[in-house]
Structures are given as C-alpha cells and as structure tokens.
XYZ file of C-alpha atoms in Angstrom:
676
model
C 73.188 102.177 111.216
C 71.815 99.998 108.284
C 68.668 99.979 109.206
C 68.879 104.238 110.456
C 69.871 104.874 106.772
C 68.078 102.987 105.079
C 64.820 104.181 106.682
C 65.562 107.777 105.618
C 66.260 106.833 102.041
C 62.885 104.908 102.141
C 61.838 108.499 102.964
C 63.710 110.818 100.685
C 62.880 108.613 97.682
C 59.294 109.124 98.822
C 59.349 112.824 99.397
C 61.765 113.198 95.826
C 60.175 114.862 92.965
C 61.588 115.399 89.269
C 62.001 118.705 88.225
C 59.672 119.169 85.041
C 61.548 119.097 81.710
C 59.936 122.437 80.631
C 61.387 123.622 84.522
C 64.755 122.769 83.638
C 64.398 124.652 79.955
C 63.297 127.366 81.715
C 65.746 127.896 84.029
C 68.462 127.408 81.386
C 67.234 129.192 78.653
C 69.422 132.361 79.376
C 71.751 130.798 82.054
C 75.322 132.507 82.248
C 76.825 130.278 84.642
C 79.956 127.674 83.556
C 81.039 124.023 85.172
C 84.465 122.420 84.437
C 84.502 118.714 84.289
C 87.970 117.429 85.177
C 88.374 113.758 84.496
C 91.853 112.460 86.167
C 93.884 109.659 84.536
C 96.697 108.076 85.459
C 97.713 104.624 82.807
C 94.341 104.282 81.825
C 93.221 102.201 78.526
C 92.503 104.789 75.854
C 88.996 102.842 75.605
C 87.529 103.481 78.872
C 88.780 107.353 79.079
C 87.082 107.647 75.612
C 83.695 106.791 76.918
C 83.966 108.670 80.023
C 84.944 111.893 78.231
C 81.988 111.330 75.858
C 79.437 111.041 78.379
C 80.705 114.360 80.261
C 80.807 115.666 76.648
C 77.288 114.832 76.162
C 76.221 116.894 79.110
C 73.568 119.698 78.268
C 74.621 122.803 79.565
C 75.345 125.810 78.450
C 78.677 126.682 79.064
C 80.603 123.534 79.684
C 84.372 122.652 79.664
C 85.785 118.990 79.774
C 89.618 118.903 80.661
C 91.301 115.636 80.673
C 94.334 115.317 83.357
C 97.044 113.038 82.227
C 98.909 111.925 85.183
C 101.506 109.583 83.207
C 104.561 110.072 83.052
C 105.043 112.753 79.808
C 108.424 111.199 78.613
C 108.032 107.451 78.644
C 110.479 105.304 76.954
C 108.470 102.095 76.680
C 106.904 102.439 73.321
C 104.084 100.507 74.123
C 103.426 103.253 77.131
C 104.371 105.907 74.469
C 101.879 104.571 72.093
C 98.702 104.341 74.754
C 99.618 107.911 76.134
C 99.628 109.385 72.318
C 96.127 107.495 72.008
C 95.066 109.284 75.388
C 96.130 112.570 74.186
C 94.324 112.382 70.782
C 90.944 111.592 72.662
C 89.469 115.128 73.457
C 90.928 116.377 69.923
C 89.153 113.407 67.833
C 85.573 113.689 70.208
C 85.581 117.746 69.978
C 85.979 117.351 66.005
C 83.200 115.044 65.851
C 81.326 117.140 67.893
C 81.728 119.778 65.609
C 78.897 118.540 62.487
C 75.772 118.368 65.019
C 77.226 120.770 66.792
C 76.709 123.264 63.665
C 73.674 122.098 62.392
C 71.888 123.015 65.914
C 73.523 126.366 65.870
C 72.522 126.796 62.279
C 68.835 125.656 63.071
C 68.662 128.049 65.993
C 70.075 130.911 63.644
C 67.407 130.297 61.163
C 64.447 130.539 64.309
C 66.375 133.474 65.488
C 65.994 135.463 61.854
C 62.397 133.893 61.403
C 61.146 135.237 64.635
C 62.459 138.582 63.646
C 60.657 138.566 60.631
C 57.246 137.920 62.296
C 56.832 133.925 61.550
C 54.300 132.454 63.261
C 55.136 129.283 65.965
C 53.162 127.186 63.553
C 55.249 128.010 60.548
C 58.832 127.312 62.594
C 57.392 124.194 64.043
C 58.659 122.240 61.254
C 61.773 123.196 61.114
C 62.081 122.767 64.989
C 60.677 118.695 64.092
C 63.553 118.249 61.978
C 66.427 119.801 63.569
C 65.482 117.423 66.642
C 65.230 114.364 64.136
C 69.232 115.140 62.664
C 70.364 115.297 65.862
C 68.202 111.920 67.285
C 69.763 110.392 63.582
C 73.152 111.414 64.611
C 73.500 110.306 67.860
C 71.770 106.227 66.565
C 74.598 106.626 64.065
C 77.063 107.088 66.365
C 75.906 103.986 68.328
C 75.663 101.806 65.500
C 79.059 102.551 64.977
C 80.555 101.514 68.368
C 81.687 98.442 68.871
C 80.309 96.339 71.885
C 82.944 93.753 73.374
C 81.102 93.746 77.016
C 78.831 95.148 79.102
C 80.419 98.394 80.091
C 80.378 99.328 76.216
C 76.736 97.707 76.105
C 75.900 100.482 79.025
C 77.468 103.211 76.859
C 75.686 102.388 73.871
C 72.478 101.982 75.347
C 71.996 104.284 77.950
C 74.722 107.145 77.439
C 74.074 107.372 73.556
C 70.961 105.446 72.826
C 69.491 107.229 76.205
C 69.418 111.038 74.613
C 68.428 109.703 71.404
C 65.438 108.302 72.911
C 64.700 111.481 74.841
C 65.322 112.994 71.717
C 63.009 111.074 69.707
C 60.125 111.553 72.805
C 60.548 115.197 72.380
C 59.768 114.896 68.995
C 56.713 112.808 69.368
C 55.231 115.816 71.103
C 56.161 118.381 68.627
C 54.880 115.890 65.840
C 51.783 115.559 67.913
C 51.243 119.089 68.312
C 51.625 119.714 64.672
C 49.103 117.448 63.714
C 46.712 118.769 66.096
C 47.089 122.379 64.287
C 49.158 123.236 67.458
C 52.169 124.603 68.522
C 54.417 125.707 71.452
C 54.981 128.861 72.071
C 58.107 131.147 70.544
C 59.584 130.889 73.645
C 58.989 127.346 74.254
C 60.618 126.758 70.709
C 63.415 128.839 71.594
C 64.245 126.999 74.787
C 63.977 124.006 72.541
C 66.425 124.996 70.168
C 68.465 126.365 73.039
C 68.536 122.793 74.318
C 70.147 121.048 70.713
C 72.741 124.062 71.154
C 73.644 123.113 74.182
C 73.957 119.262 73.951
C 77.086 119.131 71.722
C 78.425 122.555 72.381
C 81.066 121.431 74.313
C 85.045 122.533 74.652
C 87.559 119.396 75.416
C 91.334 119.701 76.109
C 93.846 118.162 78.256
C 96.302 119.022 80.616
C 99.656 117.100 82.079
C 101.279 118.045 85.485
C 103.853 116.559 85.244
C 105.502 118.817 82.326
C 105.730 121.422 84.985
C 108.320 122.011 87.946
C 105.856 124.410 89.831
C 103.156 121.456 90.319
C 103.171 118.877 92.777
C 104.422 115.881 92.144
C 102.447 113.858 94.545
C 101.212 110.693 93.206
C 97.597 110.616 94.055
C 94.326 111.674 92.148
C 93.526 114.632 94.760
C 97.034 116.446 93.675
C 96.242 116.112 89.879
C 92.921 117.672 90.550
C 94.613 120.279 92.843
C 97.351 121.651 90.574
C 94.434 122.692 87.771
C 91.776 123.845 90.028
C 94.892 126.167 91.528
C 95.460 127.461 87.570
C 91.810 128.411 86.919
C 90.888 132.124 86.686
C 94.192 132.887 85.545
C 96.635 132.806 82.273
C 99.528 130.758 82.128
C 103.131 131.288 80.210
C 105.643 128.314 79.957
C 108.853 129.844 81.198
C 112.119 127.593 80.640
C 114.281 127.180 83.971
C 117.046 125.533 82.596
C 116.659 121.838 82.568
C 112.692 122.399 83.518
C 109.606 124.276 82.372
C 107.622 126.209 85.182
C 103.948 128.121 84.916
C 104.275 131.678 85.351
C 101.323 133.712 85.809
C 100.876 136.265 82.930
C 100.339 139.954 84.558
C 98.438 142.697 82.912
C 101.805 144.641 82.157
C 103.407 141.637 81.078
C 104.731 141.835 77.138
C 104.926 138.274 76.010
C 107.521 137.109 73.367
C 106.749 136.177 69.666
C 106.080 132.271 70.078
C 105.611 132.210 74.098
C 103.424 128.995 74.803
C 100.483 130.455 76.619
C 98.118 128.628 78.810
C 94.601 130.275 79.231
C 92.459 128.655 82.232
C 88.937 129.902 82.494
C 87.460 129.899 85.694
C 84.168 128.346 86.256
C 81.517 128.662 88.879
C 81.283 124.575 88.858
C 83.381 121.618 88.819
C 82.190 118.379 88.030
C 85.026 115.772 89.004
C 84.686 112.491 87.588
C 86.731 109.764 87.383
C 88.167 107.995 84.042
C 86.313 104.587 84.642
C 83.044 106.128 85.354
C 79.948 107.120 82.944
C 77.004 109.741 83.411
C 73.421 109.903 82.285
C 72.660 112.337 80.041
C 70.903 114.955 82.260
C 73.430 114.751 85.117
C 74.676 118.136 85.334
C 71.672 119.512 84.586
C 69.522 118.169 87.433
C 72.350 118.643 90.046
C 73.220 122.237 89.260
C 69.336 123.264 89.238
C 69.235 121.436 92.763
C 72.372 123.466 93.713
C 70.686 126.452 92.560
C 67.475 126.265 94.884
C 67.334 128.746 97.638
C 67.091 125.915 100.150
C 70.597 124.368 99.058
C 72.646 127.300 98.972
C 74.731 126.162 101.763
C 75.475 123.188 99.709
C 79.131 122.587 98.435
C 78.932 119.194 96.827
C 76.170 117.220 95.123
C 76.371 114.065 93.581
C 74.447 110.445 92.624
C 76.822 107.863 94.377
C 77.284 105.754 91.589
C 75.723 102.334 90.518
C 77.452 99.468 88.849
C 77.194 98.256 85.360
C 74.444 95.387 84.939
C 75.374 92.347 83.115
C 78.995 91.933 84.699
C 79.934 88.173 83.326
C 82.031 87.482 86.688
C 80.837 86.213 89.847
C 82.910 88.799 92.056
C 81.790 91.516 89.694
C 78.152 91.066 89.922
C 78.394 90.589 94.018
C 80.736 93.379 94.340
C 78.455 95.970 91.886
C 75.720 94.513 94.368
C 77.090 96.077 97.438
C 77.643 99.153 95.550
C 74.416 99.892 94.787
C 73.012 99.214 98.107
C 75.743 101.919 99.460
C 73.956 104.126 97.007
C 70.803 103.345 99.217
C 72.537 104.167 102.375
C 74.048 107.267 101.184
C 70.661 108.963 100.520
C 69.314 108.007 104.453
C 73.015 109.513 105.212
C 71.996 112.619 103.703
C 68.758 112.582 105.441
C 70.738 112.858 108.954
C 73.277 115.634 107.783
C 75.991 112.912 107.709
C 76.685 113.128 103.485
C 80.234 111.844 102.441
C 81.985 113.040 99.533
C 81.930 110.060 97.169
C 85.081 111.192 94.669
C 83.947 108.870 91.823
C 81.588 111.915 90.194
C 80.459 115.204 92.260
C 79.433 118.674 91.237
C 81.455 121.197 93.056
C 80.596 124.778 94.109
C 84.252 126.172 93.248
C 83.676 128.951 95.736
C 83.693 126.054 98.491
C 86.596 124.735 97.707
C 88.738 127.654 97.817
C 87.633 128.339 101.423
C 89.261 125.027 102.497
C 91.952 125.759 100.438
C 95.936 125.318 102.255
C 99.051 126.965 100.879
C 102.461 125.101 101.529
C 105.971 125.376 100.094
C 107.316 122.449 98.397
C 110.860 122.675 96.283
C 110.654 126.326 96.544
C 107.170 126.421 94.626
C 104.107 127.186 96.316
C 101.543 124.398 96.300
C 97.716 124.634 96.830
C 95.502 121.920 98.232
C 92.307 122.006 97.931
C 91.254 118.492 98.217
C 93.167 116.751 100.923
C 95.587 113.916 99.931
C 97.213 112.809 103.700
C 94.868 109.411 102.915
C 93.804 108.267 99.513
C 89.908 108.484 100.612
C 90.731 112.608 99.622
C 86.999 112.772 99.511
C 86.054 111.945 102.785
C 88.779 113.894 104.630
C 87.306 117.121 102.185
C 83.625 116.274 103.301
C 84.847 116.992 106.881
C 86.833 120.091 106.127
C 83.776 121.769 104.187
C 81.884 120.851 107.354
C 84.547 122.804 109.176
C 83.576 125.842 107.167
C 79.757 125.247 107.267
C 79.181 124.204 103.851
C 76.758 121.406 103.566
C 77.170 117.852 101.303
C 73.765 116.423 99.764
C 73.082 113.014 97.694
C 70.610 113.949 95.114
C 68.257 111.186 95.001
C 68.111 109.510 91.866
C 70.702 106.852 89.699
C 72.330 109.506 87.184
C 76.017 107.945 87.360
C 77.844 104.200 87.113
C 81.240 103.025 87.817
C 83.417 99.977 86.975
C 83.655 97.615 89.165
C 86.964 95.408 89.136
C 86.041 92.129 87.683
C 88.196 89.906 89.634
C 90.334 88.985 92.899
C 93.353 90.752 92.346
C 91.760 94.232 91.156
C 89.068 94.123 94.027
C 92.422 93.975 96.687
C 93.619 97.330 95.244
C 90.109 98.851 95.538
C 89.082 97.718 98.861
C 92.861 97.506 100.582
C 92.239 101.483 99.708
C 89.000 102.037 100.768
C 90.077 100.159 104.094
C 92.645 102.999 104.533
C 92.459 106.234 106.187
C 89.403 106.513 107.911
C 90.584 106.074 111.364
C 92.971 109.073 110.770
C 89.965 111.018 109.630
C 88.235 110.099 112.650
C 89.916 112.827 114.961
C 89.286 115.866 112.913
C 85.797 114.832 112.644
C 85.302 114.866 116.496
C 86.957 118.541 116.678
C 84.514 119.687 114.735
C 81.980 118.016 116.778
C 83.273 119.698 119.415
C 83.308 123.370 118.153
C 79.970 123.107 116.910
C 78.795 122.176 119.980
C 80.710 125.193 121.321
C 79.192 127.519 119.168
C 75.575 126.484 120.386
C 75.057 124.447 116.969
C 72.868 121.403 117.010
C 74.600 118.199 116.321
C 72.173 115.233 115.922
C 72.857 111.893 117.709
C 71.941 110.147 113.963
C 74.615 112.046 112.589
C 77.508 111.070 114.935
C 76.710 107.947 114.793
C 76.422 107.328 110.854
C 79.138 109.550 110.344
C 81.281 107.770 112.690
C 80.043 104.354 111.770
C 81.558 105.067 107.836
C 84.578 106.167 108.735
C 85.512 103.592 111.478
C 83.259 100.517 110.719
C 85.567 98.699 108.816
C 88.037 98.548 111.517
C 85.930 97.403 114.174
C 83.684 95.010 111.742
C 87.032 93.417 110.686
C 87.823 92.774 114.575
C 84.421 91.441 115.660
C 84.314 89.108 112.334
C 87.579 87.834 113.625
C 86.532 87.874 117.134
C 83.686 85.450 116.132
C 85.521 83.172 114.308
C 88.205 82.123 116.463
C 86.535 82.853 119.480
C 85.805 79.216 121.568
C 82.579 80.174 123.256
C 79.890 77.847 123.619
C 76.163 77.887 124.235
C 76.402 80.108 127.884
C 77.242 82.977 125.178
C 75.458 81.919 121.702
C 71.543 83.271 122.595
C 68.812 82.378 119.895
C 68.106 86.011 120.422
C 71.648 87.083 118.555
C 70.504 85.405 115.259
C 66.703 86.930 115.745
C 68.272 90.239 116.713
C 70.103 90.170 112.939
C 66.711 88.755 111.226
C 65.752 92.664 110.396
C 69.089 93.544 109.027
C 69.547 90.391 106.600
C 65.330 90.600 105.484
C 65.972 94.525 104.967
C 69.366 93.919 102.998
C 67.535 91.250 100.911
C 64.854 93.390 100.050
C 67.102 95.877 98.893
C 68.969 93.536 96.733
C 65.871 92.760 95.128
C 64.733 96.209 94.513
C 68.487 97.017 92.756
C 67.786 93.979 90.379
C 70.160 91.848 91.997
C 68.641 88.424 94.014
C 67.226 88.130 97.514
C 69.948 85.530 98.225
C 72.565 87.655 97.667
C 73.003 88.097 100.916
C 74.495 85.154 101.600
C 77.125 85.604 98.380
C 78.036 88.913 100.237
C 78.333 87.527 103.248
C 81.063 84.905 102.104
C 82.323 88.189 99.760
C 83.268 90.042 103.339
C 84.870 86.699 104.724
C 87.405 86.426 101.699
C 87.849 90.036 102.000
C 88.450 89.957 105.716
C 92.683 89.902 105.607
C 91.928 92.960 102.818
C 90.293 95.132 105.089
C 92.842 94.310 108.066
C 95.548 95.319 105.896
C 94.037 98.695 105.697
C 93.333 99.556 108.704
C 96.609 98.575 109.582
C 97.994 100.865 107.182
C 95.739 103.316 108.632
C 97.607 102.738 111.968
C 101.032 102.594 110.590
C 100.460 105.932 108.785
C 99.221 107.678 112.066
C 102.372 106.755 113.843
C 104.675 107.638 110.662
C 102.698 110.219 109.654
C 104.006 109.315 105.943
C 101.510 109.869 102.764
C 100.579 106.620 100.987
C 100.663 107.318 97.045
C 97.541 106.106 95.476
C 96.848 102.850 93.904
C 95.288 102.916 90.605
C 92.484 99.797 90.248
C 93.565 97.783 87.701
C 91.418 97.850 84.774
C 92.414 95.059 82.211
C 90.745 92.476 80.512
C 93.249 89.855 81.648
C 93.036 88.171 85.383
C 95.201 90.638 87.824
C 97.483 88.729 90.308
C 96.476 88.724 94.300
C 99.294 88.935 97.015
C 99.838 85.349 97.718
C 98.759 86.325 101.616
C 95.487 87.528 100.836
C 94.197 84.286 98.829
C 96.092 81.999 101.859
C 93.928 83.686 104.361
C 90.394 82.206 103.318
C 91.756 79.066 103.113
C 92.618 78.799 106.882
C 89.278 80.579 107.538
C 87.660 78.026 105.984
C 90.548 75.260 107.500
C 89.655 76.831 111.136
C 86.253 76.911 110.965
C 86.005 73.100 110.065
C 88.142 72.300 113.009
C 85.869 74.481 115.169
C 82.829 72.505 113.871
C 84.840 68.874 114.753
C 85.719 70.306 118.384
C 82.247 71.169 119.131
C 80.677 68.621 117.598
C 82.813 66.579 120.272
C 81.554 68.411 123.225
C 77.841 68.859 121.678
C 78.004 72.715 121.277
C 75.466 72.410 118.153
C 74.828 76.167 117.586
C 78.588 76.664 116.796
C 78.620 73.703 114.896
C 75.939 75.603 112.952
C 77.575 78.464 112.743
C 81.321 77.233 112.016
C 80.106 74.857 109.139
C 77.758 78.201 107.939
C 81.186 79.931 107.785
C 83.176 77.089 106.582
C 80.387 76.701 103.265
C 80.255 80.486 102.421
C 84.097 80.639 102.529
C 84.443 77.619 100.030
C 81.965 78.890 97.888
C 83.438 82.938 97.846
C 86.631 81.182 97.100
C 85.561 79.055 94.407
C 83.279 81.686 92.933
C 85.519 84.491 93.670
C 89.043 83.684 93.285
C 88.435 80.295 91.772
C 90.892 77.220 92.853
C 93.295 76.911 89.895
C 94.067 80.632 90.011
C 94.658 80.665 94.226
C 97.148 78.025 93.372
C 98.779 80.312 91.250
C 98.238 83.502 93.070
C 99.912 81.575 95.890
C 102.988 79.521 94.424
C 103.523 83.448 92.507
C 103.097 84.856 96.819
C 106.004 82.052 97.253
C 108.294 82.847 95.041
C 108.618 86.949 95.317
C 109.212 86.151 98.898
C 111.668 83.363 98.177
C 113.481 85.363 95.204
C 116.439 87.764 96.176
C 117.346 90.029 93.427
C 121.478 89.054 92.537
C 124.215 91.840 94.166
C 125.448 93.634 91.269
C 128.883 94.925 91.808
C 129.104 98.532 93.084
C 130.058 101.123 90.005
C 133.104 102.748 90.466
C 132.940 106.601 91.030
C 132.476 108.379 87.201
C 134.598 111.498 87.559
C 132.372 114.651 86.452
C 133.074 115.448 82.420
C 135.286 118.603 82.008
C 133.086 121.467 81.707
C 134.215 123.829 78.484
C 132.015 127.086 77.456
C 131.378 124.927 73.925
C 129.209 121.817 76.145
C 128.077 123.544 79.023
C 123.966 123.999 79.388
C 124.553 127.700 80.302
C 120.764 128.047 81.148
C 120.654 125.357 83.453
C 123.902 126.190 85.269
C 122.275 129.698 85.711
C 118.993 128.635 86.816
C 119.780 125.459 89.146
C 123.332 126.375 90.427
C 125.530 124.033 91.722
C 123.677 120.481 92.497
C 126.539 117.962 92.635
C 125.418 117.691 96.504
C 122.376 116.589 95.507
C 121.550 112.742 96.179
C 122.867 110.806 92.972
C 119.845 108.524 92.305
C 120.567 108.343 88.398
C 123.436 107.387 86.431
C 126.300 109.520 84.723
C 124.018 111.310 81.942
C 121.781 112.824 84.557
C 125.013 113.853 86.504
C 126.264 115.607 83.417
C 122.632 117.579 83.765
C 122.829 118.658 86.537
C 126.049 120.835 86.593
C 125.565 121.703 83.410
C 127.301 119.956 80.597
C 125.670 119.262 77.486
C-alpha cells in the first residue's frame, strides 16, 4: 500500500501546475464568497494560539472571519488557569487591533487610486502610489517580525515562513512594479486595481471568540468535534442570551421578536466555506486563496473537503520530535497518492470545507431536552475519518492539494507522543463497518468501486491493528530457517528503499528508516492499547473523551507500563538471540539482534534511561497508592426556604431537582431548590 500510494503521489506531483498569481488576482477581484476560520482551543498556551490566529488572520481572502472556539471552563477557580483563560480571550482583540493600522493604510491607498482613476489618471501616474502602498505593507510585516520573540524552532518558523514569507512575496511584487516603472511601462488599470485589492484582503480580517460552555443548550461533550459542531449550528442566525434560572441558553431571534434594552445579541454570519484549524497549526500565506480556487474549478464541484496534510516544523531540538516529524512528512506524500485513487481521508488539523456539504451529513439528537446538531461525528476520537465516510455516503468527494501549505506541532517527548499516538490508534476499526456498508451501497447503485481505493481505505483504518499484531508475532514466535526465507527480506527492500528516498526528499536522512523502525518498536504498546480501546468501545458503545496532546516546554511523564514494555522487547530479543545462537539458527539470530539494537537505541534516544526510571517508578507508585478513605458526611438538611432567600427564577425554570444525583456539595443543593 505504501508503494501504491507513493507511485500515485509522484504522478500527482508531476501533473500539478500551480495557478499563476495573476489568475488568482483576477478570480478574486470581484469575489463575494466568504470563509469562516474555526480554531478550536482547549487548555492551550496563549502563545501557541496566538501564532495560529495570526497565520489565519493574514490569509488573503475577500471576506474572512476567524473565530477562536474556547472550550475551557468559563468560570475557573484556579488563579493560574483563570489568568491563562483571560490571556487567551484577549488574543482576538489584540490581533484585530494590530491589524487596523495596515488595513486602514491599504484602504486609504485604494480610495486614492479609485479617485485618481475616476479623474482620468493614467496607469503610469498611479503606479508610484502602488509601489508606496506595497512598500508600507512589507515594512509593517518586517517590523512585526523583528519584534517577535524567538524561543524555539516553532517561533522561528512562524517569523520566517508566516510573517516574513508574506513580506518577501510583497517585496517580490514591489520589485516587478519598480522594474516596470524604470522601463517606462506599467500594468493596466484593472491590474493595478487587483494589486490594491490584494493588500486590502491581506489585512481585512474580523476576529472573535466563542465559548459554548457558557450555554446550557449547546453540547457539553468533551471533544473537538462537538466544539466545532456547536458553533456551526449557530451560523446564519441571530441569537439572544436567555437566562433560564441559574443557566443561560441561546434563543434564536425571530423576525417578529422585540428585544429589550440591554439584550445580549449574538450575530453569527453564515459563510460559504469553513476553515478548521487546530490551535497548534500554522498556515502559509496563500492557503485559503489556492484551496478555494481549487474547489471552485468546475471539475471539482463534487469536492466537499480539501486540505494540505500538515508537515512538521523543521529544526526540532529532540530526537523523538525529529523522527515523529519524519513520519508525518512521509504521510503527506501518501495522502496525495490516496487522492489519486479516490481514497482521501479528511485530516482534521486543517481543511477547507464546503459548508453545504456538511449540512448533508447533519444529525439531530435530543440531549437534556435540547436539540443538538452534529455535523462532524464524535463517536470516535478520529472524528475526521468517520466524517470522510459520511460525506462519501452522500456523493461528496475529498481531495488533497499537492503542496505543503500547512504545518503542525509534533510532540517533543515520549509522554506527549503517547497521548497523540494512542488517540490515532483508536477508532479505525469502529469506522470500518460503515465503510463496507458504503461500498455495498455503491455497488448496488452500479457505481465503479476501484480495488485500490478499497485497499487503501481499509489499510488506513485498520493497518495499526494488523501491523501491531504482525509485529508481536515476529517478535515472539519461535520460527526457524524453514519459515524464514531470504526472499522475505528481499521483498521488503523496495519498501525500505522507497521510504529512505522519500525521507531524503523531505529533508531528512536516508538512515532514518532504521530510526523509524526503532520508533515503531517502542510505540508498539501504545498502538496495541489504542486498538484494544476500539474493541472495548465496540462492545460498550461508550464514547471516549478526546484527550489533547500536551504542549508544554517541560517533559510529560509517560505511563509506566508503556515505558516498561520496550525494555521487555529488548530483553526478549536478547533471549531469542541467545536461544537461536545455541541452535545455530543464524537468520533468527540476526533478526533478534537487529530488534534488540534498534529498540535499545530508540529507548535511549526517544525516552531516555533516566526518564524511563522516573516514569516506571511513578507508575508503580500510582498503582500502589490508594487514596485514604474519608468518613461519609452526614446528610445535610435542606435549608428552610423563605420568600426573602428564594431564587424564584431558578425555581420556576428548573422545578424540583432534589431527586437529581447529588454529586456536589451543599451550596449546589441550595441552588437546586432555589434557595439563595
């Protein structure tokens, strides 16, 4: 499957022709469509979110709104958490305020151009003002880049590729305009207008934030999908905050509704496209422009989602971050090949979505007496994979754009990587039956179903399960020379040679194929745990909470069991080596020695011997530690309600809730019966 997808990707890369800048400017000159960028955030560091918001805000688009979807508890009691939440809330205000100066300058320059054009000025007379406007915009970006702190390789990428990348492109346009001026030539008036509009679009962005947990009638499910779904369900309407006792809900404003003075109205504009962007991802300057242009081509009218599968940031300081980033960069190539065979999967870190397409897969459920709209499925923690199948059921397609325009953070230590990869390993098996039903329905409709599409999709969803099982078999089964043929190794050579070449093309080393092999050995227990969790979920039907990947500068402790098992792999490989050496089974001796050496290197490089001891000790302590029993509190009588201390609005709205499960303390019990 690797070789199949890779070969198709090479064809796509060879056939890809980048749309010229002039064609993009012409297409979006009088463009009226809009796009809403949704950035879901939960317990993120404000500095990380800030860079993501800037990369979205500087996208060149005629009507762009960026909405930060804050999923933290809106009323934290921990002062550290509260300070972080306040800083996150202020981000959208600060960025929008900073954009006012360059946006105002671009608008003023454009008004001067319009007046000059109406007054009969020639292109040659107007050209110097265009050069001046581009110079001012580039200087503003360069000044911003110079003031940015650089503490790590992600900061360096943000400054060099996001901010300065845009500044360099404006400088390139300025070079062309200066050259035209020096040659006593000039673009025509329409082209000059397009250049002005480009500047206006770059800095014209509206930013806001939204917190779904403030409202009782929006989903409280702890996952990214429902955070996105909650806001999407509000789009295209006006809503007013309606206090219902001790909770607030959002009520849709009708045409005949008369709102009282001081009513809190939330106006959520609709848009043709949605951009979903993880809070730790960065976009290059023309991501939206090129992907929307791609979607609006006539041959792509059936495409619902397009994306550029994200790449890793270069210059990672840790070995585990570099090798994990190498696997990410390889996946970018494979996803391009999957598009060639119609087997694209939505990768949720970033994507442009045609909004009317996800309306087709909308589901409505009643939860707690409220209607909850679901567009992106949250049955598994890989919600984008299942939604890809749902879109296919409604005749929509997906496509990967064959350029690297998005980048995302890679976990810098083993503990945070465990969280991410365990999440990735969970859910694929649960989605597989839905895909097989789709294939059956398509065949009944006499649609062509390609074999390579079926194989690539099945491999994407289930390969972690069978690859983990196969690796365990190779490690523990006592096979001998009768089962181990040299042809097995020869058959694997094309795979390793192709991967090594791809790694080198992506800026890594050919020898990283061995590092990735050791990397997969130490991740074996993590992948198996994710697969077993899928099996458990299949039997219980319970949703698994979305666990965010920790993004901290300090090390994240890994579960002790996941650290201990790689050592067991080394020990068993050494035992196998000794046993087969006694029996002169030289092929197995070489294989066991190979596993022992690479697993030992991976433990040292990706976990660390000292960190391993700490994590395993913490794991033993957690297993042995039992919380002391506390005396069961005596029942607290309900307070006597009087007209003076009764919260009448809550009592009228909630009614008698004393039969609810009493999971909290006496203060909450007072609130339930309406006593202040």
